[in-house]
XYZ file of C-alpha atoms in Angstrom:
610
model
C 130.013 86.622 108.431
C 129.932 82.845 108.639
C 129.996 80.829 105.299
C 126.489 80.111 105.585
C 125.615 83.897 105.857
C 127.792 84.476 102.947
C 125.783 81.825 100.892
C 122.542 83.524 101.901
C 123.686 86.849 100.853
C 124.648 85.565 97.469
C 120.852 84.365 97.278
C 119.435 87.522 98.342
C 121.952 89.743 95.903
C 120.720 87.542 93.057
C 117.123 87.720 94.214
C 117.477 91.682 94.258
C 118.771 91.653 90.548
C 116.144 89.131 89.392
C 113.461 91.332 90.888
C 114.816 94.636 89.182
C 114.864 92.746 86.015
C 111.412 91.317 86.086
C 110.472 95.071 87.266
C 112.021 96.505 84.293
C 110.709 93.901 81.806
C 107.276 93.639 83.064
C 106.739 97.775 83.513
C 108.033 98.138 79.943
C 105.706 95.470 78.391
C 102.851 97.175 79.961
C 103.605 100.637 78.837
C 104.555 99.835 75.400
C 101.263 97.739 75.199
C 103.163 94.646 74.445
C 105.700 96.524 72.076
C 102.985 98.246 70.130
C 103.708 101.806 71.471
C 107.088 103.291 71.023
C 108.522 105.296 74.005
C 111.110 107.978 73.347
C 112.785 110.230 76.049
C 112.918 113.724 74.813
C 114.935 116.924 75.862
C 114.715 119.843 73.785
C 115.229 123.712 73.836
C 111.753 125.271 73.445
C 110.469 128.640 72.289
C 110.621 129.901 75.854
C 114.260 129.442 75.944
C 114.427 126.574 78.373
C 115.231 123.068 78.191
C 112.280 120.633 78.540
C 112.348 116.997 79.172
C 109.382 114.655 78.404
C 108.357 111.191 77.558
C 106.813 110.548 74.232
C 104.442 107.808 73.584
C 103.596 106.996 69.845
C 101.199 103.987 69.102
C 101.762 102.004 66.105
C 98.550 103.120 64.738
C 99.600 106.883 64.541
C 101.112 107.385 61.068
C 101.244 110.599 58.715
C 98.427 108.866 56.523
C 96.196 108.262 59.652
C 97.035 110.937 62.197
C 95.885 110.158 65.779
C 94.747 112.487 68.663
C 97.295 113.840 70.973
C 97.238 114.458 74.858
C 99.872 116.440 76.568
C 99.795 115.413 80.153
C 101.583 116.898 83.193
C 102.324 116.192 86.795
C 101.581 118.248 89.898
C 104.050 120.387 92.154
C 106.840 118.578 93.463
C 106.516 115.731 91.234
C 107.811 114.517 87.697
C 106.762 113.091 84.414
C 106.443 109.254 85.658
C 103.556 110.577 88.120
C 101.197 110.324 85.111
C 101.971 106.855 84.294
C 98.465 105.728 84.787
C 97.187 108.353 82.197
C 100.009 107.803 79.497
C 99.806 103.808 79.793
C 96.011 103.949 79.324
C 95.742 106.683 76.811
C 98.600 105.286 74.416
C 97.191 101.903 74.392
C 93.871 103.405 73.173
C 95.790 104.920 70.196
C 96.534 108.508 71.515
C 99.877 109.979 70.936
C 100.761 111.205 74.438
C 103.554 113.621 75.780
C 104.153 113.383 79.659
C 106.193 116.626 80.406
C 108.546 117.428 83.207
C 107.243 120.979 84.075
C 109.766 123.574 84.251
C 111.511 123.266 87.649
C 110.779 119.716 87.862
C 112.448 116.228 86.801
C 115.221 116.978 84.237
C 113.693 120.151 82.770
C 115.186 123.663 83.418
C 114.707 125.233 86.845
C 111.795 127.393 87.270
C 112.021 131.265 88.073
C 109.211 132.129 90.615
C 108.216 135.195 88.736
C 107.954 133.292 85.489
C 105.323 130.364 86.188
C 103.015 131.275 83.355
C 106.112 131.166 80.687
C 105.222 128.566 78.158
C 102.328 127.366 80.392
C 104.866 126.187 82.748
C 106.117 124.179 79.708
C 102.577 122.781 78.832
C 102.096 125.015 75.897
C 105.693 124.534 74.711
C 104.979 120.745 74.789
C 101.741 121.257 72.706
C 103.496 123.432 70.039
C 106.013 120.229 69.775
C 103.050 117.936 69.571
C 101.532 120.229 66.732
C 104.651 119.796 64.490
C 104.487 115.911 64.599
C 103.463 114.564 61.205
C 101.491 111.750 62.812
C 99.322 113.827 65.041
C 95.965 115.003 63.982
C 96.258 118.838 64.721
C 92.464 119.319 65.155
C 92.657 116.831 68.048
C 95.166 118.095 70.306
C 94.103 117.899 74.143
C 95.888 118.868 77.618
C 95.605 117.281 80.780
C 97.133 118.050 84.120
C 97.015 117.277 87.890
C 96.971 120.019 90.603
C 99.442 122.531 89.412
C 99.788 120.566 86.111
C 95.986 121.503 85.744
C 96.933 124.992 86.504
C 99.715 124.787 83.568
C 97.225 123.648 81.507
C 94.878 126.792 82.141
C 98.081 128.942 81.568
C 98.431 126.976 78.104
C 94.870 127.837 77.179
C 95.475 131.501 77.813
C 98.458 131.543 75.634
C 96.664 129.571 73.152
C 93.863 132.117 72.860
C 96.562 134.861 72.195
C 98.124 132.666 69.046
C 97.509 133.183 65.702
C 96.097 129.522 65.339
C 94.553 127.733 68.277
C 96.043 124.380 68.983
C 94.302 122.874 72.079
C 90.731 121.729 71.563
C 90.294 119.756 74.708
C 91.085 120.266 78.379
C 90.828 117.863 81.332
C 91.732 119.597 84.626
C 92.316 117.071 87.766
C 92.404 118.621 91.188
C 92.891 122.327 90.514
C 90.418 125.079 89.832
C 88.928 125.789 86.508
C 88.960 129.456 85.218
C 85.481 130.623 86.216
C 85.452 134.494 85.816
C 86.996 137.117 83.799
C 89.165 139.967 84.974
C 86.191 141.743 86.611
C 85.422 138.822 88.493
C 82.115 138.155 86.586
C 81.411 134.565 85.332
C 82.931 133.945 82.071
C 83.402 131.219 79.296
C 87.387 131.111 79.330
C 87.577 128.217 77.550
C 85.563 129.070 74.208
C 84.657 126.171 71.980
C 87.210 123.733 73.714
C 85.844 120.495 75.648
C 86.396 120.858 79.063
C 86.345 118.304 82.141
C 86.966 119.006 85.699
C 87.755 116.679 88.721
C 86.985 118.031 92.088
C 87.895 115.615 94.703
C 85.528 115.686 97.743
C 88.423 115.689 100.090
C 91.346 117.893 98.223
C 93.369 119.382 100.695
C 94.038 122.729 98.653
C 91.184 123.641 96.185
C 87.402 123.514 95.698
C 86.566 125.648 98.801
C 84.189 128.660 98.442
C 84.849 131.637 100.821
C 81.769 133.700 101.880
C 80.057 134.168 105.133
C 80.987 130.366 105.807
C 83.400 128.028 104.035
C 82.091 125.616 101.722
C 84.270 122.578 102.114
C 85.231 120.596 98.741
C 82.736 117.691 99.285
C 79.882 120.357 98.572
C 81.648 121.904 95.653
C 79.223 120.718 92.917
C 76.359 122.979 94.258
C 78.534 126.114 94.596
C 78.294 128.983 92.001
C 81.514 128.234 90.490
C 80.921 124.570 89.612
C 77.329 125.544 88.277
C 78.891 128.241 86.128
C 81.139 126.030 84.951
C 78.779 123.593 83.826
C 76.782 126.505 82.356
C 79.422 127.454 79.965
C 80.623 130.545 82.098
C 77.123 131.972 82.432
C 75.226 132.665 85.421
C 74.003 129.598 87.041
C 70.621 128.492 85.963
C 67.634 127.496 88.075
C 68.158 123.762 87.431
C 71.187 122.514 89.319
C 73.527 120.642 86.823
C 74.914 117.437 88.162
C 78.296 115.798 88.522
C 79.112 112.884 86.085
C 76.583 114.374 83.314
C 77.793 115.592 80.037
C 76.300 119.016 79.036
C 76.759 120.398 75.633
C 76.172 123.812 74.139
C 76.818 125.615 70.803
C 79.784 128.079 71.207
C 80.607 130.181 67.911
C 78.959 127.537 65.955
C 80.909 124.617 67.606
C 79.487 122.114 69.900
C 81.167 122.133 73.251
C 80.863 120.000 76.242
C 81.456 120.442 80.101
C 81.540 117.765 82.611
C 82.386 117.767 86.396
C 83.392 114.748 88.336
C 83.451 114.663 92.201
C 84.916 111.489 93.423
C 85.405 110.760 97.352
C 89.183 110.964 97.117
C 92.124 113.253 98.334
C 94.041 115.453 96.181
C 97.348 113.095 95.691
C 95.076 110.242 95.361
C 93.909 111.708 92.085
C 97.115 110.465 90.340
C 96.361 106.689 90.957
C 92.440 106.723 91.030
C 91.233 104.133 88.507
C 88.008 106.037 88.603
C 89.672 109.288 87.697
C 91.643 107.674 84.865
C 88.405 106.093 83.458
C 86.893 109.602 83.803
C 89.782 110.962 81.748
C 89.376 108.275 78.983
C 85.869 108.941 78.756
C 86.165 112.542 78.414
C 88.804 112.245 75.655
C 86.797 109.662 73.972
C 83.771 111.908 73.972
C 85.973 114.835 72.622
C 88.087 113.202 70.144
C 86.945 109.559 69.643
C 89.599 106.826 71.044
C 91.501 105.422 68.048
C 91.121 101.968 69.756
C 87.792 101.245 71.433
C 88.869 99.949 74.907
C 86.380 100.075 77.885
C 87.603 102.884 80.324
C 87.410 100.727 83.357
C 89.543 97.793 81.488
C 92.978 99.255 82.850
C 96.313 97.879 83.041
C 98.459 100.664 84.581
C 98.181 98.841 87.848
C 100.063 95.987 86.483
C 102.787 98.345 85.747
C 102.635 99.964 89.209
C 103.020 96.370 90.577
C 105.995 95.800 88.572
C 107.519 98.993 89.612
C 106.888 98.224 93.279
C 108.701 94.933 92.626
C 111.631 96.984 91.431
C 111.453 99.180 94.600
C 111.698 96.298 96.787
C 114.712 94.831 94.664
C 116.450 98.011 94.918
C 116.075 97.976 98.764
C 117.321 94.420 98.985
C 120.198 95.286 96.736
C 121.391 98.079 99.099
C 122.161 95.418 101.913
C 123.037 92.439 99.807
C 125.615 94.571 97.674
C 126.959 96.217 100.590
C 127.598 92.965 102.431
C 129.309 91.473 99.121
C 131.633 94.164 99.484
C 132.946 92.966 102.651
C 134.822 90.035 100.716
C 136.845 92.415 98.762
C 139.992 94.534 99.869
C 139.988 96.924 101.503
C 136.790 96.392 102.961
C 137.410 92.956 104.459
C 138.605 94.467 107.742
C 135.136 95.579 108.272
C 133.496 92.176 108.045
C 132.537 90.245 111.238
C 132.367 86.564 111.347
C 129.507 86.620 113.506
C 126.758 89.323 114.528
C 127.821 91.396 117.672
C 126.742 89.845 120.867
C 123.453 91.286 122.226
C 123.207 92.044 126.054
C 119.998 92.078 127.809
C 119.933 95.507 129.549
C 117.879 94.408 132.219
C 114.638 96.027 133.758
C 116.168 99.568 134.023
C 117.893 99.358 130.635
C 114.411 98.267 129.013
C 112.769 101.284 130.775
C 115.191 103.487 129.023
C 114.595 101.719 125.805
C 110.621 102.274 125.820
C 110.972 105.644 127.426
C 113.726 106.629 124.723
C 111.113 105.641 122.117
C 108.308 107.294 123.204
C 110.202 110.567 123.925
C 111.896 110.272 120.365
C 108.385 109.729 118.661
C 106.814 112.828 120.567
C 109.851 114.981 119.784
C 109.449 113.801 115.900
C 105.685 114.758 115.678
C 105.910 118.001 117.957
C 108.956 119.274 116.028
C 107.213 118.360 112.489
C 104.228 120.522 113.532
C 106.296 123.353 114.945
C 108.359 123.571 111.829
C 105.465 123.602 109.593
C 104.316 126.863 111.430
C 107.758 128.346 111.659
C 107.876 131.475 109.251
C 111.530 131.714 109.503
C 112.205 128.186 108.275
C 109.579 128.726 105.267
C 111.679 132.034 104.491
C 114.890 130.033 104.314
C 113.366 127.116 102.633
C 111.533 129.119 100.037
C 114.341 131.797 99.497
C 115.515 130.400 96.336
C 119.130 131.025 97.175
C 121.836 128.863 95.530
C 122.087 126.939 98.933
C 118.447 126.173 99.380
C 117.250 125.634 95.769
C 114.507 122.889 96.644
C 112.537 124.201 99.535
C 110.516 120.941 100.288
C 113.568 118.743 100.629
C 115.344 121.332 102.720
C 112.227 121.398 104.893
C 112.248 117.420 105.517
C 115.833 117.442 105.803
C 116.085 119.895 108.269
C 113.306 118.320 110.437
C 115.561 115.050 110.078
C 118.392 116.787 111.446
C 116.416 118.139 114.554
C 115.357 114.832 115.413
C 119.028 113.443 114.686
C 120.165 115.976 117.298
C 117.502 115.164 119.663
C 118.400 111.374 119.074
C 122.089 112.365 120.142
C 120.849 114.106 123.138
C 118.868 111.191 124.372
C 121.623 108.651 123.774
C 123.933 110.867 125.665
C 121.625 111.031 128.573
C 120.973 107.418 128.376
C 124.769 106.449 128.436
C 125.725 108.996 131.100
C 122.713 107.949 133.357
C 122.575 104.346 132.783
C 124.810 102.743 130.320
C 128.680 103.885 131.228
C 127.936 102.568 134.645
C 126.386 99.360 133.437
C 129.317 98.021 131.326
C 128.296 99.976 127.991
C 131.412 99.928 125.703
C 131.339 102.628 122.881
C 133.940 100.957 121.120
C 132.896 97.434 121.220
C 129.295 98.669 120.100
C 130.752 100.652 117.111
C 130.157 104.142 118.358
C 133.864 104.601 118.216
C 135.005 102.390 115.400
C 138.462 104.034 114.736
C 139.315 106.337 111.976
C 140.300 103.903 109.442
C 137.177 101.741 109.986
C 135.139 105.035 109.944
C 136.548 105.969 106.607
C 136.205 102.366 105.096
C 132.506 102.502 106.282
C 131.829 105.663 104.449
C 133.559 104.404 101.202
C 131.652 101.415 101.342
C 128.355 103.203 101.714
C 129.186 105.438 98.773
C 130.345 102.689 96.423
C 126.930 100.877 97.087
C 125.064 104.057 96.443
C 126.833 104.626 93.089
C 126.119 100.842 92.367
C 122.569 100.832 93.103
C 121.820 104.133 91.052
C 123.915 102.621 88.109
C 121.298 100.065 87.952
C 118.507 102.750 88.066
C 120.196 104.528 85.261
C 120.482 101.113 83.251
C 117.204 100.393 83.639
C 115.856 103.737 82.449
C 118.229 103.378 79.539
C 117.129 100.160 78.255
C 113.501 99.865 79.383
C 112.419 103.581 80.015
C 111.121 102.469 83.473
C 111.953 103.122 87.249
C 111.226 101.980 90.612
C 108.116 103.432 92.309
C 105.039 103.122 94.338
C 102.789 106.050 94.192
C 104.785 109.007 95.570
C 107.918 107.236 96.437
C 110.071 106.828 93.396
C 113.855 106.106 92.623
C 114.347 106.893 89.032
C 117.130 108.351 86.953
C 118.300 111.977 87.091
C 120.390 114.796 85.380
C 123.733 115.695 86.834
C 122.553 118.829 88.452
C 120.518 116.768 91.004
C 124.047 115.310 92.619
C 124.792 118.943 93.444
C 121.045 119.551 95.094
C 121.505 116.152 96.989
C 124.995 117.218 98.191
C 123.394 120.542 99.768
C 120.912 118.476 101.949
C 123.190 115.366 102.601
C 124.824 116.994 105.825
C 121.248 117.387 107.337
C 120.391 113.794 106.278
C 123.437 112.464 107.878
C 122.692 113.957 111.153
C 119.666 112.064 111.346
C 120.430 109.011 109.616
C 123.779 108.327 111.379
C 122.355 109.204 114.970
C 119.323 106.936 114.150
C 121.678 103.814 113.246
C 123.777 104.381 116.251
C 120.704 104.536 118.412
C 119.044 101.286 116.777
C 122.210 99.204 116.857
C 124.630 100.444 119.505
C 122.038 101.575 122.336
C 118.777 99.540 121.591
C 119.939 96.133 120.315
C 118.609 93.218 122.164
C 115.984 90.450 122.083
C 112.511 91.330 122.541
C 110.003 88.361 123.228
C 113.330 86.264 122.758
C 113.980 87.415 119.275
C 115.999 90.225 117.660
C 113.708 90.513 114.730
C 110.973 91.725 117.002
C 113.441 94.396 118.372
C 113.917 95.486 114.724
C 110.352 95.718 113.935
C 109.547 97.696 117.151
C 112.404 100.201 116.301
C 111.156 100.336 112.496
C 107.544 101.054 113.680
C 108.719 103.922 116.275
C 110.879 105.372 113.540
C 107.725 106.191 111.384
C 105.203 106.440 114.455
C 105.012 110.169 114.533
C 104.283 110.398 110.992
C 101.809 107.775 110.896
C 99.935 109.378 113.505
C 100.062 112.978 112.008
C 98.712 111.417 108.685
C 95.980 109.343 110.514
C 94.764 112.400 112.689
C 95.005 114.629 109.544
C 92.658 112.378 107.392
C 90.250 110.981 110.186
C 89.545 114.945 110.770
C 89.317 115.595 107.301
C 86.719 112.697 106.757
C 84.688 113.673 109.764
C 84.626 117.317 109.186
C 85.373 118.051 105.582
C 88.363 120.289 106.647
C 91.998 119.830 107.593
C 93.201 120.065 111.167
C 93.495 123.851 111.749
C 97.003 125.279 111.209
C 98.368 122.065 109.672
C 98.537 122.656 106.032
C 97.672 119.580 103.628
C 101.044 119.619 102.016
C 102.795 118.889 105.278
C 100.830 115.612 105.743
C 101.210 114.525 102.083
C 105.017 115.135 102.291
C 104.917 112.549 105.171
C 103.631 109.588 102.821
C 107.054 108.400 101.504
C 108.816 109.427 104.722
C 106.863 106.938 106.465
C 107.885 104.144 104.229
C 111.592 105.256 104.172
C 112.153 105.635 107.840
C 110.794 102.021 108.706
C 112.864 100.583 105.710
C 116.100 102.498 106.883
C 115.753 100.882 110.319
C 115.803 97.293 108.853
C 118.755 98.294 106.530
C 120.735 99.814 109.233
C 120.084 96.573 111.476
C 120.943 94.145 108.829
C 124.400 95.944 107.827
C 125.081 96.312 111.469
C 124.933 92.593 112.219
C 127.461 92.143 109.413
C 129.959 94.883 110.186
C 129.249 96.090 113.776
C 129.604 99.713 112.338
C 126.487 101.916 112.524
C 128.220 104.648 110.421
C 127.947 102.440 107.134
C 124.101 102.219 107.082
C 123.966 105.800 108.435
C 125.749 107.165 105.345
C 124.147 104.773 102.893
C 120.569 105.676 103.942
C 121.499 109.390 103.884
C 123.017 109.162 100.582
C 120.244 107.272 98.968
C 117.461 109.501 100.475
C 119.189 112.704 99.586
C 119.274 111.460 95.871
C 115.654 110.351 96.096
C 114.670 113.588 97.577
C 116.650 115.828 95.046
C 115.406 113.762 91.946
C 111.545 114.098 92.932
C 110.853 117.459 93.562
C 110.764 121.370 92.459
C 113.698 123.560 91.752
C 112.217 127.010 92.191
C 114.647 130.166 91.891
C 113.851 133.649 92.765
C-alpha cells in the first residue's frame, strides 16, 4: 500500500478501537444504571447436575435488611442470556434483582439432551432456587419471565414449583409462547394457582396462538379464542362477557387475590425481544404483582441506548477486522503479501458485463431456490437434528450447508465464465490471485487466523472488564466457552467453501468500475450477496401482514434465521474487497469471513444432543 494508504489505515485501526471502547463503556454505564447496579457473571453446578451460566444484576437498594423482589428472565430457542438485555436493564434500574440465564443447551451452559427439556425447567427453576437463597431477595416476591421457549421454560418451572414442598414462584410473565390452558383431560383449568400471570400473544407470531378447528384462527384473532378467554377467566370456561386485552382481571384463588392480563401487540415473534411496548407491559405487570422498588414510568426506557452502544461496538469490530489485517502486512512474514497499490481493474467490455449481470442474477436465484429447497428437505433435517457428535448445532449446520451449496454453485458459474469468456479475453488466474502460489496461500490463511484471534481477544476483554458485547438485535459477537471453538471447527469447512468462493468471485472475476467508480461495483456485489435472503424475508412478512398466515410450506424459523445473514453477507463482501485491494489475495478475506462467521454462529445457538 502507498504511504497515504498506510496512514489512512492507521486512522481506521485507531477509530475501530475507539468505537469499541466507547461501546463498552457506554453499554456498561447503561446496564449498571450509572454504577448503582452490580453485574456478576455466574456459572454454577445446579441441583439438576448441570452447569448453568447466568448474569446477576443486584441493585444497590437490595440488601438483607431491605430485600428486593427478583425476576429470573430467559431468552428463547437458539439465543442466549444477552438477548434479554432490554428486560434486565429496565427491571434492574427499577430495583429488582434480576438473573438472566443461558438455558441449558444455550450460551455457556451445559448442552441439553433432547429428552430432558423439562429438567430443571430447562434451567429456569434451577435459577429460581439460586435466587431464593440470596439474602437480599424477598422470597415472597420471585417471578419468572421468558420469551418463546423461555416462556415454555417458565411453564416447566411452574410445574416443578407446584410439586415442591414450598412454592417459590409467585408471578409469571410469558412472552410469545402459549400459556397452560388445560389439564391432562384437555379441560380448561387454572394451572397457575394463586400466581399472577401475564401473557403476550403477538398478532403476527410465526409459531404460536393459532386455534385449529374447522378453520385456523390466525394469531391476530387470538384474543377472542376460547384459550385466551379461559386464561383471562382463570382457567374456567369462558363467560358470556368477552374479556379484553390490556385489562387486568383479578380473582380470589384459595384466599389470595391473583391477576391475569393478556397483551396482543401487532408485532412478530422475534420482535418481542426488542419491543419497547412489550418491555413496558412487563414492567407494568411486575409492578402490579410485586410493587417496583424504584418508581419509574414503564415507558421511560434506556435499554435502547445500550443497544445503540453495542451496535457501535459491532461497527468497530467490523472495521477492526479490515484495519488490523492490513496493519499486519507491515510485519514479517506478511510483508510479501502487501501490494503497493491496488490491483489494476480491466473493463470487461459489453460481453463481460453481460456475464457479470447474468452471473449475479443466476447466483441470487440459486441462493433463494436452494434455501427454500433445503428448508423442505427431510434428509437434511434428519442430519441437522441428529444430535450426533459431528452435528451438535442443527441450525448452524443448516445455514453452513446452504452456504456451501451456494459456494459450489459460485465455483461452477465462475468456471463457466472463465472457459466461455475469460480465458480467451486475457483473464490471468495468477495475476488475479486465484492462483497465488502455495506460500502466499499459507501466509494468507495465517494472517486471517491471527486477525480472527486478535478480534475475539478484544471481545473477551470487553466482556471481562465491562460485561458487555457487540450486538444489534439478533446479530451478536460475544465471548464464548472453549467448547464453542470445537463446534465452530465442525462447520468451518462448509463456511470456507462459500466465503472463499465468494471472495474469488467478488474480486478476481467481478471487479471493475461501475458508473466510473469501484465502490459502486462493491455496493452492487454486496447487495446481490444479500438479495435472495432479503426477497425471502420481504415475501414472507408481506404475506403474513396481508393474510395473517405465513407463506405455505416455508416455516417462520427459516425466515428468522435470515435476519443476521442479510447483514453478514453484505458486510463480508465489503471486507473481502477492502482486503483484496491491499493484497491481491482473495483467500485472506475468504478465510477471515468464514472463521469469524463460524465463531459467531457457534456461540449464538442451541446445542441439542440425542
